[in-house]
Amino acid sequence: MNSFVESALRTFCSSNEIFGESSNYVRFEEKAVSKESNKKVDGLNSEIKFGHIVYRNQANEERISASFALKTKPTTSFLEDFVIAQFFNEITFHVRALPFLQQQGDVQPLLAKFYDSFVRSSAQGTEFVLIFEDLKSQGFRMHERHSFLDVDHLLLMLNRLGRFHSYSYRAKGQDLKGFQALGRWFHDAQGELAHRWPNFMDSHGLRGLKPLRHEPRYSSQLATIEKYLQNSGDFIRQWNTSEQDQPMSVLCHGDYLRGNIMFRYENGRPVEQKMIDLATPRLASPAIDLGGVLYLNADQQTRNQHWDRLIDAYYEGLIEVFGRDEMPSRDSILNEFKVRALYAYFIASYFLPRVLGCDLGKPDFFELVPPEYASNREVDLPNDVYQKICEIWGGEETTEALADILRDMIDRGFI
């Protein structure tokens, strides 16, 4: 553990009431954690250590604290400023946005509890450490699959998402200007990435169109999709900044996917969950979060069989905290997809090759990079090389899954 993290823990130990007065940090004892996830898929923009702090109390006795999770910047990062923006977003969510929502009721049980954050900038770069409760010690864990989950997990995810969004609608009714101000607190990390690296969405998004080119039923909509793909960076950036004052806007998690949720189980079934990694929150349509569940965590068979149940689960969560009167209707929620569904497709087109490919045992992205470009970051690969990898990453199963998403959106009138 580096000196900055040690210094942060020393400050945390001496100032937090968890440890009592005049407590002195001794060491952090990291727990051995079974490898339940693929590091290449989970934790792309952070590293998390689980363990407990050993400290000395006033009687100079060593004591062991409750368990904590330390979230730090990864040793190797995708883009330095992108990772930094996400860390600042997460700090901002917990110290500013969450207290605002808490004025309406106790939203904290939906989330991992945040304790403190520490930041240091130097000539070598910016370092962070965020300190959270250790959900693993409470029996929470990630689902073993990275892509498509079963309906029990999806129903729980959507119900809790509805609860989370309901605090936004209540807050808008109580303090609209205060709620709208939330949007100015967060950096649009995803939109900025799409703007700076415009070909990455184009390359991934085009893949799902290929099977549909031979299906007359869908051919008339392909031109509309291609138009958005040609300007996907500007499209995503505009979408993330133009939704703040819309009637349906909520404070979105922004990355509400399996990799940012931990479940607790009883007799093998999920009975509770908590959201983690609030690194890309923003004021936007609830379809931003809903689409991630319905199109990246659910496969086509599940959508066909359980669509109404899934939408109902979200709506039931939406109305069960504050009642029906302050919330939008079920039909209003579905109407959101008619103009915003493609956002979910763009996100799925980037992440599905990664997560579905992992579950299927396919080569990771960098295992497909030609040797002469092995030292390049993903963002620095030549466009033609990047495009070729995107066409095969995750295998044919991924291509068909992306085509299924577009078929589903077209069939439901969302495109």
Protein backbone atom coordinates (compact mmCIF):
# COMPACT_ATOMS: atom_id res chain seq x y z
CA MET A 1 0.00 0.00 0.00
CA ASN A 2 1.53 3.33 -1.04
CA SER A 3 2.36 6.21 1.27
CA PHE A 4 -0.56 8.35 0.16
CA VAL A 5 -3.12 5.68 1.07
CA GLU A 6 -1.37 5.08 4.40
CA SER A 7 -1.48 8.82 5.12
CA ALA A 8 -5.17 8.99 4.19
CA LEU A 9 -6.00 6.09 6.51
CA ARG A 10 -4.03 7.71 9.32
CA THR A 11 -6.10 10.89 8.95
CA PHE A 12 -9.33 8.92 8.66
CA CYS A 13 -8.55 6.93 11.79
CA SER A 14 -7.69 10.00 13.87
CA SER A 15 -10.77 11.98 12.85
CA ASN A 16 -13.65 9.52 12.49
CA GLU A 17 -15.90 8.74 15.43
CA ILE A 18 -15.89 5.05 14.49
CA PHE A 19 -12.53 4.72 16.23
CA GLY A 20 -13.16 6.95 19.22
CA GLU A 21 -11.06 9.88 20.39
CA SER A 22 -7.28 10.02 19.89
CA SER A 23 -7.07 6.81 17.89
CA ASN A 24 -3.83 6.12 16.05
CA TYR A 25 -3.66 4.18 12.81
CA VAL A 26 -1.42 1.11 12.87
CA ARG A 27 -2.01 -0.79 9.63
CA PHE A 28 -4.58 -1.96 7.10
CA GLU A 29 -5.06 -5.73 7.02
CA GLU A 30 -6.34 -6.77 3.64
CA LYS A 31 -8.74 -9.69 3.51
CA ALA A 32 -8.17 -12.60 1.20
CA VAL A 33 -11.00 -12.37 -1.31
CA SER A 34 -11.96 -15.22 -3.60
CA LYS A 35 -11.66 -14.23 -7.23
CA GLU A 36 -15.28 -13.93 -8.27
CA SER A 37 -14.79 -11.59 -11.21
CA ASN A 38 -12.50 -11.07 -14.15
CA LYS A 39 -10.28 -8.07 -13.47
CA LYS A 40 -10.27 -7.28 -17.18
CA VAL A 41 -14.03 -6.84 -17.05
CA ASP A 42 -14.79 -5.52 -13.56
CA GLY A 43 -13.09 -2.53 -11.98
CA LEU A 44 -11.80 -1.04 -15.22
CA ASN A 45 -11.35 2.44 -13.76
CA SER A 46 -10.60 1.69 -10.12
CA GLU A 47 -9.10 -0.86 -7.77
CA ILE A 48 -10.82 -1.96 -4.56
CA LYS A 49 -9.20 -3.47 -1.47
CA PHE A 50 -11.26 -5.05 1.31
CA GLY A 51 -10.04 -5.28 4.87
CA HIS A 52 -10.01 -3.70 8.32
CA ILE A 53 -8.00 -1.03 10.05
CA VAL A 54 -5.90 -1.90 13.09
CA TYR A 55 -5.59 1.09 15.45
CA ARG A 56 -4.48 1.97 18.98
CA ASN A 57 -7.01 3.42 21.37
CA GLN A 58 -6.44 5.73 24.33
CA ALA A 59 -5.29 2.81 26.48
CA ASN A 60 -2.64 2.06 23.84
CA GLU A 61 -4.30 -1.24 22.99
CA GLU A 62 -4.50 -2.53 19.45
CA ARG A 63 -8.08 -2.85 18.23
CA ILE A 64 -9.57 -3.99 14.95
CA SER A 65 -12.14 -1.74 13.33
CA ALA A 66 -15.13 -2.70 11.25
CA SER A 67 -14.40 -3.76 7.67
CA PHE A 68 -13.89 -1.16 4.97
CA ALA A 69 -13.53 -1.05 1.20
CA LEU A 70 -10.82 1.23 -0.19
CA LYS A 71 -11.31 2.44 -3.74
CA THR A 72 -8.18 3.79 -5.43
CA LYS A 73 -7.02 4.76 -8.89
CA PRO A 74 -5.87 1.77 -10.96
CA THR A 75 -2.18 1.25 -11.58
CA THR A 76 -2.81 1.47 -15.32
CA SER A 77 -5.70 3.60 -16.49
CA PHE A 78 -7.58 4.00 -19.74
CA LEU A 79 -7.45 7.80 -19.79
CA GLU A 80 -6.06 9.71 -16.83
CA ASP A 81 -8.46 12.67 -16.93
CA PHE A 82 -11.43 10.37 -17.58
CA VAL A 83 -10.64 8.39 -14.41
CA ILE A 84 -10.06 11.57 -12.39
CA ALA A 85 -13.41 12.99 -13.53
CA GLN A 86 -15.17 9.82 -12.42
CA PHE A 87 -13.58 9.96 -8.96
CA PHE A 88 -14.62 13.58 -8.50
CA ASN A 89 -18.13 12.68 -9.65
CA GLU A 90 -18.36 9.94 -7.06
CA ILE A 91 -17.15 12.21 -4.27
CA THR A 92 -19.60 14.89 -5.39
CA PHE A 93 -22.48 12.45 -5.42
CA HIS A 94 -21.90 11.36 -1.83
CA VAL A 95 -21.10 14.73 -0.27
CA ARG A 96 -23.57 16.93 -2.19
CA ALA A 97 -26.21 15.07 -4.19
CA LEU A 98 -26.98 12.33 -1.68
CA PRO A 99 -27.61 14.74 1.23
CA PHE A 100 -29.98 16.67 -1.05
CA LEU A 101 -31.97 13.51 -1.80
CA GLN A 102 -31.85 12.50 1.86
CA GLN A 103 -34.02 15.52 2.66
CA GLN A 104 -36.90 13.57 1.12
CA GLY A 105 -36.29 10.33 3.00
CA ASP A 106 -33.69 7.67 3.66
CA VAL A 107 -32.24 6.72 0.29
CA GLN A 108 -28.98 5.50 1.89
CA PRO A 109 -30.09 1.82 2.24
CA LEU A 110 -30.03 1.55 -1.55
CA LEU A 111 -26.31 2.39 -1.63
CA ALA A 112 -23.00 1.38 -0.15
CA LYS A 113 -22.29 3.78 2.73
CA PHE A 114 -19.57 6.33 2.02
CA TYR A 115 -17.24 7.41 4.85
CA ASP A 116 -14.55 9.72 3.50
CA SER A 117 -12.35 10.69 0.55
CA PHE A 118 -8.80 11.94 0.16
CA VAL A 119 -7.13 13.52 -2.87
CA ARG A 120 -3.52 14.49 -3.58
CA SER A 121 -2.15 16.12 -6.73
CA SER A 122 1.55 16.25 -7.53
CA ALA A 123 3.90 16.28 -10.50
CA GLN A 124 3.36 12.52 -10.75
CA GLY A 125 -0.40 12.93 -11.14
CA THR A 126 -3.52 12.88 -8.98
CA GLU A 127 -4.18 10.16 -6.41
CA PHE A 128 -7.44 9.26 -4.74
CA VAL A 129 -8.78 7.02 -2.06
CA LEU A 130 -12.47 6.66 -1.26
CA ILE A 131 -13.51 4.77 1.88
CA PHE A 132 -16.77 2.79 1.92
CA GLU A 133 -18.40 0.16 4.06
CA ASP A 134 -17.37 -3.36 3.14
CA LEU A 135 -20.47 -4.93 1.64
CA LYS A 136 -18.76 -8.30 1.33
CA SER A 137 -18.60 -8.60 5.11
CA GLN A 138 -22.40 -8.20 5.12
CA GLY A 139 -22.94 -11.05 2.67
CA PHE A 140 -23.21 -9.02 -0.53
CA ARG A 141 -21.43 -10.11 -3.68
CA MET A 142 -21.53 -9.58 -7.42
CA HIS A 143 -23.34 -12.00 -9.66
CA GLU A 144 -20.94 -14.54 -11.13
CA ARG A 145 -22.09 -13.78 -14.67
CA HIS A 146 -21.03 -10.55 -16.33
CA SER A 147 -23.71 -10.26 -19.01
CA PHE A 148 -27.23 -11.68 -19.07
CA LEU A 149 -28.87 -12.24 -15.67
CA ASP A 150 -31.92 -14.30 -14.77
CA VAL A 151 -35.30 -12.71 -14.21
CA ASP A 152 -35.10 -12.77 -10.39
CA HIS A 153 -32.01 -10.55 -10.43
CA LEU A 154 -33.52 -8.26 -13.06
CA LEU A 155 -36.78 -7.79 -11.14
CA LEU A 156 -34.85 -6.84 -8.00
CA MET A 157 -32.58 -4.47 -9.92
CA LEU A 158 -35.53 -2.69 -11.52
CA ASN A 159 -37.53 -2.43 -8.32
CA ARG A 160 -34.62 -0.83 -6.47
CA LEU A 161 -33.90 1.44 -9.43
CA GLY A 162 -37.51 2.64 -9.27
CA ARG A 163 -37.08 3.42 -5.58
CA PHE A 164 -33.87 5.33 -6.28
CA HIS A 165 -35.50 7.42 -9.02
CA SER A 166 -38.54 8.15 -6.85
CA TYR A 167 -36.42 10.37 -4.58
CA SER A 168 -35.61 12.55 -7.60
CA TYR A 169 -39.27 13.05 -8.49
CA ARG A 170 -40.10 13.88 -4.89
CA ALA A 171 -37.17 16.33 -4.69
CA LYS A 172 -38.27 18.02 -7.92
CA GLY A 173 -41.67 18.63 -6.41
CA GLN A 174 -40.19 20.10 -3.24
CA ASP A 175 -37.27 22.11 -4.65
CA LEU A 176 -37.12 22.19 -8.44
CA LYS A 177 -34.30 24.75 -8.70
CA GLY A 178 -32.22 22.86 -6.18
CA PHE A 179 -32.75 19.64 -8.05
CA GLN A 180 -31.84 21.17 -11.41
CA ALA A 181 -28.66 22.57 -9.86
CA LEU A 182 -27.47 18.99 -9.28
CA GLY A 183 -26.70 18.69 -12.97
CA ARG A 184 -24.02 21.39 -12.76
CA TRP A 185 -22.08 19.50 -10.12
CA PHE A 186 -21.05 16.55 -12.28
CA HIS A 187 -18.54 16.24 -15.06
CA ASP A 188 -19.93 14.54 -18.17
CA ALA A 189 -17.13 11.98 -18.36
CA GLN A 190 -18.87 9.67 -20.84
CA GLY A 191 -19.95 12.47 -23.15
CA GLU A 192 -16.46 13.95 -23.11
CA LEU A 193 -14.96 10.55 -23.92
CA ALA A 194 -17.36 10.11 -26.84
CA HIS A 195 -16.52 13.57 -28.14
CA ARG A 196 -12.74 13.07 -27.91
CA TRP A 197 -12.84 9.53 -29.32
CA PRO A 198 -15.77 9.65 -31.76
CA ASN A 199 -14.91 6.52 -33.71
CA PHE A 200 -15.30 4.18 -30.74
CA MET A 201 -19.11 4.31 -30.76
CA ASP A 202 -19.27 4.23 -34.55
CA SER A 203 -17.07 1.14 -34.71
CA HIS A 204 -19.04 -0.78 -32.11
CA GLY A 205 -22.48 0.42 -33.13
CA LEU A 206 -22.22 -0.55 -36.78
CA ARG A 207 -21.74 -4.16 -35.82
CA GLY A 208 -25.35 -4.78 -34.85
CA LEU A 209 -26.62 -3.46 -38.17
CA LYS A 210 -24.98 -6.14 -40.28
CA PRO A 211 -27.49 -8.97 -39.69
CA LEU A 212 -30.40 -6.57 -40.22
CA ARG A 213 -29.24 -5.51 -43.68
CA HIS A 214 -30.53 -8.83 -44.99
CA GLU A 215 -33.90 -8.59 -43.24
CA PRO A 216 -36.44 -6.46 -45.18
CA ARG A 217 -38.59 -6.02 -42.09
CA TYR A 218 -35.97 -3.74 -40.53
CA SER A 219 -34.30 -2.15 -43.54
CA SER A 220 -36.32 1.08 -43.45
CA GLN A 221 -35.00 1.98 -39.98
CA LEU A 222 -31.32 1.38 -40.70
CA ALA A 223 -30.79 4.83 -42.23
CA THR A 224 -32.01 6.49 -39.01
CA ILE A 225 -29.65 4.43 -36.88
CA GLU A 226 -26.71 5.07 -39.19
CA LYS A 227 -27.36 8.83 -39.06
CA TYR A 228 -26.90 8.78 -35.29
CA LEU A 229 -23.84 6.55 -35.55
CA GLN A 230 -22.12 9.02 -37.86
CA ASN A 231 -22.31 11.65 -35.12
CA SER A 232 -22.41 9.44 -32.07
CA GLY A 233 -19.94 11.53 -30.02
CA ASP A 234 -21.95 14.73 -30.41
CA PHE A 235 -25.18 12.79 -30.02
CA ILE A 236 -24.20 11.28 -26.66
CA ARG A 237 -22.71 14.53 -25.40
CA GLN A 238 -25.85 16.47 -26.31
CA TRP A 239 -28.07 13.82 -24.75
CA ASN A 240 -26.19 13.96 -21.48
CA THR A 241 -26.46 17.76 -21.21
CA SER A 242 -29.89 18.57 -22.68
CA GLU A 243 -32.03 16.43 -20.37
CA GLN A 244 -31.57 18.30 -17.12
CA ASP A 245 -34.70 20.45 -17.33
CA GLN A 246 -37.00 17.83 -18.84
CA PRO A 247 -40.10 16.81 -16.83
CA MET A 248 -39.05 13.16 -16.67
CA SER A 249 -35.42 13.77 -15.71
CA VAL A 250 -34.04 12.10 -12.61
CA LEU A 251 -30.63 11.80 -10.99
CA CYS A 252 -29.42 8.72 -12.85
CA HIS A 253 -26.83 6.28 -11.57
CA GLY A 254 -25.42 6.56 -15.09
CA ASP A 255 -23.87 3.10 -15.21
CA TYR A 256 -26.56 0.92 -13.66
CA LEU A 257 -25.28 -2.47 -14.75
CA ARG A 258 -24.45 -5.78 -13.11
CA GLY A 259 -20.84 -4.73 -12.47
CA ASN A 260 -21.98 -1.85 -10.26
CA ILE A 261 -24.44 -3.79 -8.11
CA MET A 262 -23.88 -6.21 -5.24
CA PHE A 263 -26.53 -8.73 -4.20
CA ARG A 264 -27.34 -10.51 -0.96
CA TYR A 265 -28.80 -14.01 -1.23
CA GLU A 266 -31.01 -16.32 0.78
CA ASN A 267 -31.33 -19.94 -0.31
CA GLY A 268 -29.65 -19.06 -3.60
CA ARG A 269 -32.09 -16.28 -4.55
CA PRO A 270 -31.33 -12.55 -4.52
CA VAL A 271 -33.25 -10.79 -1.74
CA GLU A 272 -31.46 -7.44 -1.55
CA GLN A 273 -28.97 -5.35 -3.47
CA LYS A 274 -26.91 -2.18 -3.15
CA MET A 275 -25.62 0.19 -5.81
CA ILE A 276 -21.92 0.94 -5.96
CA ASP A 277 -19.64 3.03 -8.20
CA LEU A 278 -21.62 6.26 -8.55
CA ALA A 279 -18.94 7.62 -10.89
CA THR A 280 -21.10 8.77 -13.81
CA PRO A 281 -24.26 10.26 -12.26
CA ARG A 282 -26.19 12.92 -14.15
CA LEU A 283 -29.62 14.44 -14.53
CA ALA A 284 -31.17 12.63 -17.45
CA SER A 285 -34.07 10.51 -18.60
CA PRO A 286 -34.75 7.42 -16.46
CA ALA A 287 -34.38 5.51 -19.73
CA ILE A 288 -30.60 5.94 -19.33
CA ASP A 289 -30.61 3.62 -16.32
CA LEU A 290 -33.55 1.47 -17.41
CA GLY A 291 -32.03 0.79 -20.79
CA GLY A 292 -28.88 -0.62 -19.24
CA VAL A 293 -30.88 -3.25 -17.37
CA LEU A 294 -33.27 -4.13 -20.20
CA TYR A 295 -30.74 -4.22 -23.02
CA LEU A 296 -27.39 -5.10 -21.47
CA ASN A 297 -28.36 -7.29 -18.53
CA ALA A 298 -31.38 -9.03 -20.15
CA ASP A 299 -31.21 -11.23 -23.24
CA GLN A 300 -33.85 -11.30 -25.96
CA GLN A 301 -35.60 -14.39 -24.63
CA THR A 302 -36.03 -12.71 -21.25
CA ARG A 303 -37.33 -9.53 -22.88
CA ASN A 304 -39.83 -11.54 -24.92
CA GLN A 305 -41.10 -13.53 -21.96
CA HIS A 306 -40.99 -10.99 -19.14
CA TRP A 307 -41.13 -7.46 -20.60
CA ASP A 308 -44.31 -6.44 -18.77
CA ARG A 309 -43.09 -7.92 -15.48
CA LEU A 310 -39.82 -6.03 -15.78
CA ILE A 311 -41.51 -2.69 -16.48
CA ASP A 312 -43.98 -3.35 -13.66
CA ALA A 313 -41.10 -4.05 -11.25
CA TYR A 314 -39.61 -0.64 -11.99
CA TYR A 315 -42.96 1.12 -11.70
CA GLU A 316 -43.82 -0.65 -8.44
CA GLY A 317 -40.50 0.48 -7.00
CA LEU A 318 -41.21 4.00 -8.23
CA ILE A 319 -44.51 4.32 -6.38
CA GLU A 320 -43.91 2.26 -3.23
CA VAL A 321 -41.97 4.92 -1.28
CA PHE A 322 -43.97 8.13 -1.87
CA GLY A 323 -47.11 6.86 -3.58
CA ARG A 324 -48.49 7.19 -7.08
CA ASP A 325 -49.49 10.87 -7.15
CA GLU A 326 -45.97 12.35 -7.31
CA MET A 327 -44.63 9.88 -9.87
CA PRO A 328 -44.97 9.67 -13.67
CA SER A 329 -47.30 7.08 -15.14
CA ARG A 330 -46.22 3.72 -16.47
CA ASP A 331 -47.08 4.87 -20.00
CA SER A 332 -44.90 7.96 -19.58
CA ILE A 333 -41.98 5.76 -18.68
CA LEU A 334 -42.43 3.64 -21.80
CA ASN A 335 -42.75 6.76 -23.94
CA GLU A 336 -39.27 7.79 -22.80
CA PHE A 337 -37.85 4.92 -24.81
CA LYS A 338 -39.33 6.21 -28.04
CA VAL A 339 -36.72 8.93 -28.32
CA ARG A 340 -33.96 7.66 -26.03
CA ALA A 341 -33.65 3.92 -26.60
CA LEU A 342 -30.68 4.27 -28.94
CA TYR A 343 -28.54 5.48 -26.05
CA ALA A 344 -28.93 2.06 -24.46
CA TYR A 345 -27.88 0.44 -27.74
CA PHE A 346 -24.73 2.57 -27.97
CA ILE A 347 -23.73 1.61 -24.42
CA ALA A 348 -24.52 -2.07 -25.05
CA SER A 349 -22.52 -2.06 -28.29
CA TYR A 350 -19.41 -1.10 -26.32
CA PHE A 351 -19.86 -3.20 -23.19
CA LEU A 352 -21.56 -6.33 -24.51
CA PRO A 353 -18.49 -7.61 -26.41
CA ARG A 354 -16.55 -7.25 -23.16
CA VAL A 355 -19.00 -8.86 -20.73
CA LEU A 356 -20.66 -11.46 -22.96
CA GLY A 357 -17.30 -12.36 -24.42
CA CYS A 358 -15.97 -12.95 -20.91
CA ASP A 359 -18.89 -15.25 -20.05
CA LEU A 360 -18.39 -17.17 -23.29
CA GLY A 361 -14.63 -17.51 -22.81
CA LYS A 362 -13.78 -15.37 -25.83
CA PRO A 363 -10.44 -13.53 -26.14
CA ASP A 364 -10.18 -10.19 -24.38
CA PHE A 365 -9.87 -7.05 -26.52
CA PHE A 366 -6.11 -6.76 -26.11
CA GLU A 367 -5.60 -10.40 -26.94
CA LEU A 368 -6.94 -9.50 -30.40
CA VAL A 369 -4.58 -6.55 -30.92
CA PRO A 370 -1.84 -7.24 -33.51
CA PRO A 371 1.63 -7.60 -31.92
CA GLU A 372 2.94 -4.40 -33.50
CA TYR A 373 0.33 -2.40 -31.57
CA ALA A 374 0.59 -4.29 -28.29
CA SER A 375 1.90 -1.26 -26.41
CA ASN A 376 -0.92 1.04 -27.56
CA ARG A 377 -3.82 2.04 -25.38
CA GLU A 378 -7.25 1.21 -26.76
CA VAL A 379 -7.88 4.86 -27.55
CA ASP A 380 -4.61 5.16 -29.51
CA LEU A 381 -5.10 2.28 -31.93
CA PRO A 382 -5.41 3.21 -35.63
CA ASN A 383 -9.04 3.37 -36.74
CA ASP A 384 -8.76 0.49 -39.19
CA VAL A 385 -7.16 -1.78 -36.55
CA TYR A 386 -9.73 -0.81 -33.98
CA GLN A 387 -12.59 -1.42 -36.42
CA LYS A 388 -11.38 -4.92 -37.28
CA ILE A 389 -11.17 -5.88 -33.62
CA CYS A 390 -14.65 -4.50 -32.97
CA GLU A 391 -16.06 -6.73 -35.70
CA ILE A 392 -14.93 -9.94 -33.99
CA TRP A 393 -14.64 -9.09 -30.27
CA GLY A 394 -16.97 -11.34 -28.30
CA GLY A 395 -17.69 -13.59 -31.28
CA GLU A 396 -20.74 -14.04 -33.48
CA GLU A 397 -22.90 -14.46 -30.38
CA THR A 398 -22.22 -10.82 -29.52
CA THR A 399 -23.06 -9.65 -33.04
CA GLU A 400 -26.39 -11.45 -32.89
CA ALA A 401 -27.13 -10.12 -29.39
CA LEU A 402 -26.59 -6.56 -30.63
CA ALA A 403 -28.83 -7.21 -33.62
CA ASP A 404 -31.47 -8.55 -31.21
CA ILE A 405 -31.39 -5.25 -29.32
CA LEU A 406 -32.07 -3.28 -32.50
CA ARG A 407 -34.82 -5.69 -33.57
CA ASP A 408 -36.46 -5.35 -30.18
CA MET A 409 -36.29 -1.55 -30.22
CA ILE A 410 -37.75 -1.40 -33.72
CA ASP A 411 -40.49 -3.91 -32.95
CA ARG A 412 -41.54 -1.94 -29.85
CA GLY A 413 -41.60 1.34 -31.77
CA PHE A 414 -38.62 2.83 -29.93
CA ILE A 415 -36.79 3.60 -33.18
